[in-house]
Amino acid sequence: MYQVKQPFTFSQETNPTQTGEKVDVALKKYMEEQRLITKNLYEKLDHMFGDLSSKFGSLSTHVQKLEVQIAQTAEAAKKQNEVNTQKFCSVVSSIDGTIVPTLSQGEEEENEPKERHKPERYSWESRRAYKRRLEGKPLQKQEDPGKFVITSSINGIQLHDCLCDTGANVNLMSLALAKDLGFKEFKSPKIRVEFADLSCMEPMECLKMS
C-alpha cells in the first residue's frame, strides 16, 4: 500500500500588532523607572542643598559674632592704654606748704649706726672652744681611717711610704726619713697644724722647699 504524505504547512507568523503592543509596554515601564530614579535623585539633591544652606547660615552667624567680639576687645584694650590726663595731673600737681627740714651733718653722724667691733684674733685653743660652743655639743672624734700615704720621688729616690697629704700646702714627713734623705737645714716652726677633727699638733722642724 502507498501511504500519502501530509502536505507541508508553514508556521503561523506573529501578528505585528501584538509585537508593537509589547514594545510599548516595555518602553512605558522603562520610562516609569527612569522617572522614579530621577525623582529620587532630585529629592536627595534638594535635601543636601538645604543642609548645606543651613550650615553656611550658622557659620556666617558665628563669624559675625567673632567679628563683634574682636571689635569689642580692641576697643577695650585701646581704652586701657589711654592715659587719664586728669588723674595724672592731680598726682603731679604742686602743693604749697612747708619744706621738710633736713638733718644737719652732725645729726646725720649721730644717727648713723655705729660700726660693729670686729672680733679680735683668738688663739687656737680659743677658736676650738668657740666652735664647740656654737655647735652646742662636743664633736665626736672620727675613727682612724688608716694609713694614708702617697708614692713620690725625691732626689731621684722612689718612696712608697713617705708623705701624708693634708690637702693644704703643708705636707707631713717623718723627721728620721728627712734626715735619711740628706736634709740637714731645718727651721724652727712658728705655726701649729689643726686637722679636720680639731686636733692640733706642733711640728718639730720645718723644711722649706724652693
CSV table of C-alpha atoms in Angstrom, one decimal:
chain,number,residue,atom,x,y,z
A,1,MET,CA,0.0,0.0,0.0
A,2,TYR,CA,1.1,3.5,-0.7
A,3,GLN,CA,0.9,6.0,2.2
A,4,VAL,CA,0.1,9.5,1.2
A,5,LYS,CA,2.2,12.1,2.9
A,6,GLN,CA,0.6,15.1,4.6
A,7,PRO,CA,1.0,18.4,2.9
A,8,PHE,CA,3.8,20.8,4.2
A,9,THR,CA,2.4,23.6,6.4
A,10,PHE,CA,4.1,27.0,7.3
A,11,SER,CA,4.3,28.2,10.9
A,12,GLN,CA,2.0,30.9,11.8
A,13,GLU,CA,3.6,34.3,11.8
A,14,THR,CA,3.2,36.6,14.8
A,15,ASN,CA,0.8,39.4,14.4
A,16,PRO,CA,2.6,42.8,14.0
A,17,THR,CA,0.0,44.5,16.2
A,18,GLN,CA,0.8,42.3,19.2
A,19,THR,CA,4.6,42.9,18.8
A,20,GLY,CA,4.0,46.7,18.8
A,21,GLU,CA,1.9,46.5,22.0
A,22,LYS,CA,4.7,44.6,23.8
A,23,VAL,CA,7.3,47.1,22.8
A,24,ASP,CA,5.0,49.9,24.0
A,25,VAL,CA,4.5,48.3,27.4
A,26,ALA,CA,8.3,47.7,27.9
A,27,LEU,CA,9.1,51.3,26.9
A,28,LYS,CA,6.5,52.7,29.3
A,29,LYS,CA,7.9,50.5,32.1
A,30,TYR,CA,11.4,51.7,31.4
A,31,MET,CA,10.3,55.3,31.3
A,32,GLU,CA,8.5,55.0,34.6
A,33,GLU,CA,11.6,53.5,36.3
A,34,GLN,CA,13.7,56.3,34.9
A,35,ARG,CA,11.2,58.9,36.2
A,36,LEU,CA,11.3,57.4,39.7
A,37,ILE,CA,15.1,57.3,39.7
A,38,THR,CA,15.3,61.0,38.6
A,39,LYS,CA,12.7,62.0,41.2
A,40,ASN,CA,14.7,60.3,44.0
A,41,LEU,CA,17.9,62.0,42.8
A,42,TYR,CA,16.3,65.4,42.8
A,43,GLU,CA,15.0,64.8,46.3
A,44,LYS,CA,18.4,63.9,47.5
A,45,LEU,CA,20.0,66.9,45.9
A,46,ASP,CA,17.3,69.2,47.4
A,47,HIS,CA,18.0,67.7,50.8
A,48,MET,CA,21.7,68.2,50.5
A,49,PHE,CA,21.4,71.7,49.3
A,50,GLY,CA,19.1,72.6,52.2
A,51,ASP,CA,21.5,71.1,54.7
A,52,LEU,CA,24.5,73.0,53.3
A,53,SER,CA,22.5,76.2,53.3
A,54,SER,CA,21.6,75.8,57.0
A,55,LYS,CA,25.3,75.0,57.8
A,56,PHE,CA,26.5,78.0,55.8
A,57,GLY,CA,24.0,80.3,57.6
A,58,SER,CA,25.1,79.1,61.1
A,59,LEU,CA,28.8,79.6,60.1
A,60,SER,CA,28.1,83.1,58.9
A,61,THR,CA,26.4,83.9,62.2
A,62,HIS,CA,29.3,82.6,64.1
A,63,VAL,CA,31.8,84.6,62.1
A,64,GLN,CA,29.7,87.8,62.7
A,65,LYS,CA,29.8,87.1,66.4
A,66,LEU,CA,33.5,86.7,66.4
A,67,GLU,CA,34.0,89.9,64.5
A,68,VAL,CA,31.9,91.7,67.1
A,69,GLN,CA,33.9,90.2,69.9
A,70,ILE,CA,37.2,91.2,68.3
A,71,ALA,CA,36.0,94.7,67.8
A,72,GLN,CA,34.9,95.0,71.5
A,73,THR,CA,38.2,93.6,72.7
A,74,ALA,CA,40.2,96.0,70.5
A,75,GLU,CA,38.1,98.9,71.9
A,76,ALA,CA,38.6,97.8,75.5
A,77,ALA,CA,42.4,97.5,75.0
A,78,LYS,CA,42.5,100.9,73.4
A,79,LYS,CA,40.7,102.4,76.4
A,80,GLN,CA,43.1,100.7,78.9
A,81,ASN,CA,46.1,102.1,77.0
A,82,GLU,CA,44.7,105.6,77.1
A,83,VAL,CA,46.1,107.8,80.0
A,84,ASN,CA,43.8,109.7,82.2
A,85,THR,CA,45.3,113.1,82.0
A,86,GLN,CA,43.1,114.5,84.8
A,87,LYS,CA,44.4,111.9,87.3
A,88,PHE,CA,47.9,112.2,86.1
A,89,CYS,CA,47.9,116.0,86.6
A,90,SER,CA,46.4,115.7,90.0
A,91,VAL,CA,49.2,113.4,91.1
A,92,VAL,CA,52.0,115.8,89.9
A,93,SER,CA,50.2,119.0,90.9
A,94,SER,CA,52.3,121.1,93.3
A,95,ILE,CA,51.1,121.7,96.9
A,96,ASP,CA,52.1,124.8,98.8
A,97,GLY,CA,53.4,124.1,102.2
A,98,THR,CA,56.4,124.0,104.5
A,99,ILE,CA,59.5,122.3,103.3
A,100,VAL,CA,60.5,119.2,105.2
A,101,PRO,CA,63.5,120.0,107.4
A,102,THR,CA,66.8,118.3,106.6
A,103,LEU,CA,69.2,116.9,109.1
A,104,SER,CA,72.4,118.7,109.7
A,105,GLN,CA,75.8,117.0,109.2
A,106,GLY,CA,76.2,116.5,113.0
A,107,GLU,CA,72.8,114.9,113.4
A,108,GLU,CA,73.5,112.6,110.4
A,109,GLU,CA,76.6,111.3,112.0
A,110,GLU,CA,74.8,110.7,115.3
A,111,ASN,CA,72.0,108.8,113.5
A,112,GLU,CA,74.4,106.6,111.5
A,113,PRO,CA,74.7,103.1,113.0
A,114,LYS,CA,77.9,102.5,114.8
A,115,GLU,CA,80.3,100.1,113.2
A,116,ARG,CA,80.4,96.7,114.8
A,117,HIS,CA,83.5,95.9,116.6
A,118,LYS,CA,85.5,93.3,114.7
A,119,PRO,CA,86.3,90.3,116.8
A,120,GLU,CA,89.9,90.0,117.9
A,121,ARG,CA,92.1,87.2,116.7
A,122,TYR,CA,92.0,84.3,119.2
A,123,SER,CA,94.4,81.6,119.8
A,124,TRP,CA,93.9,78.0,118.6
A,125,GLU,CA,92.5,76.8,121.9
A,126,SER,CA,90.0,79.7,122.0
A,127,ARG,CA,88.9,79.0,118.4
A,128,ARG,CA,88.3,75.4,119.2
A,129,ALA,CA,86.3,76.3,122.3
A,130,TYR,CA,84.4,78.9,120.3
A,131,LYS,CA,83.4,76.4,117.6
A,132,ARG,CA,82.3,73.8,120.2
A,133,ARG,CA,80.2,76.5,121.9
A,134,LEU,CA,78.5,77.4,118.6
A,135,GLU,CA,77.6,73.9,117.9
A,136,GLY,CA,76.3,73.3,121.3
A,137,LYS,CA,77.8,69.9,121.7
A,138,PRO,CA,81.3,68.4,121.5
A,139,LEU,CA,82.4,67.0,118.2
A,140,GLN,CA,82.6,63.2,118.1
A,141,LYS,CA,86.1,62.1,117.2
A,142,GLN,CA,86.2,60.2,114.0
A,143,GLU,CA,87.7,56.8,113.7
A,144,ASP,CA,91.2,56.4,112.3
A,145,PRO,CA,90.7,55.9,108.5
A,146,GLY,CA,94.0,54.0,108.3
A,147,LYS,CA,97.3,54.8,106.8
A,148,PHE,CA,97.1,57.4,104.1
A,149,VAL,CA,100.3,57.6,102.0
A,150,ILE,CA,101.4,58.9,98.6
A,151,THR,CA,104.0,57.4,96.5
A,152,SER,CA,106.5,60.1,95.5
A,153,SER,CA,110.1,60.6,94.2
A,154,ILE,CA,112.6,62.9,96.0
A,155,ASN,CA,116.1,63.5,94.6
A,156,GLY,CA,115.6,60.5,92.2
A,157,ILE,CA,114.7,58.1,95.1
A,158,GLN,CA,111.3,56.4,94.7
A,159,LEU,CA,109.5,56.4,98.0
A,160,HIS,CA,106.3,54.4,98.5
A,161,ASP,CA,105.5,55.4,102.1
A,162,CYS,CA,106.8,58.9,102.9
A,163,LEU,CA,104.2,61.7,102.6
A,164,CYS,CA,100.9,62.3,104.3
A,165,ASP,CA,98.9,64.8,102.2
A,166,THR,CA,96.7,67.0,104.3
A,167,GLY,CA,95.1,68.8,101.3
A,168,ALA,CA,96.9,72.0,102.1
A,169,ASN,CA,100.3,73.5,101.1
A,170,VAL,CA,101.9,71.8,104.1
A,171,ASN,CA,102.8,68.1,104.0
A,172,LEU,CA,103.9,65.9,106.9
A,173,MET,CA,107.1,63.8,106.8
A,174,SER,CA,108.9,61.7,109.3
A,175,LEU,CA,111.9,63.6,110.7
A,176,ALA,CA,114.1,60.4,110.6
A,177,LEU,CA,113.1,59.9,107.0
A,178,ALA,CA,114.0,63.5,106.1
A,179,LYS,CA,117.5,63.1,107.7
A,180,ASP,CA,118.0,59.8,105.8
A,181,LEU,CA,117.3,61.7,102.6
A,182,GLY,CA,120.1,64.2,103.4
A,183,PHE,CA,118.1,67.2,104.6
A,184,LYS,CA,120.1,69.0,107.2
A,185,GLU,CA,119.0,72.6,107.3
A,186,PHE,CA,115.7,72.9,109.2
A,187,LYS,CA,113.9,75.9,110.5
A,188,SER,CA,112.1,76.3,113.8
A,189,PRO,CA,108.4,76.2,113.1
A,190,LYS,CA,106.2,79.1,114.2
A,191,ILE,CA,102.9,77.5,113.3
A,192,ARG,CA,100.5,74.9,114.7
A,193,VAL,CA,98.7,72.5,112.5
A,194,GLU,CA,94.9,72.0,113.1
A,195,PHE,CA,93.3,69.0,111.4
A,196,ALA,CA,89.6,68.5,110.4
A,197,ASP,CA,88.8,66.8,113.7
A,198,LEU,CA,90.0,69.9,115.6
A,199,SER,CA,93.1,68.2,116.8
A,200,CYS,CA,96.3,70.2,116.9
A,201,MET,CA,100.0,69.5,116.8
A,202,GLU,CA,103.2,71.4,116.6
A,203,PRO,CA,105.8,70.3,114.0
A,204,MET,CA,109.3,69.5,115.3
A,205,GLU,CA,111.1,71.0,112.4
A,206,CYS,CA,110.1,72.9,109.2
A,207,LEU,CA,111.7,72.3,105.8
A,208,LYS,CA,111.0,74.8,103.1
A,209,MET,CA,111.2,73.5,99.5
A,210,SER,CA,112.3,76.1,96.9
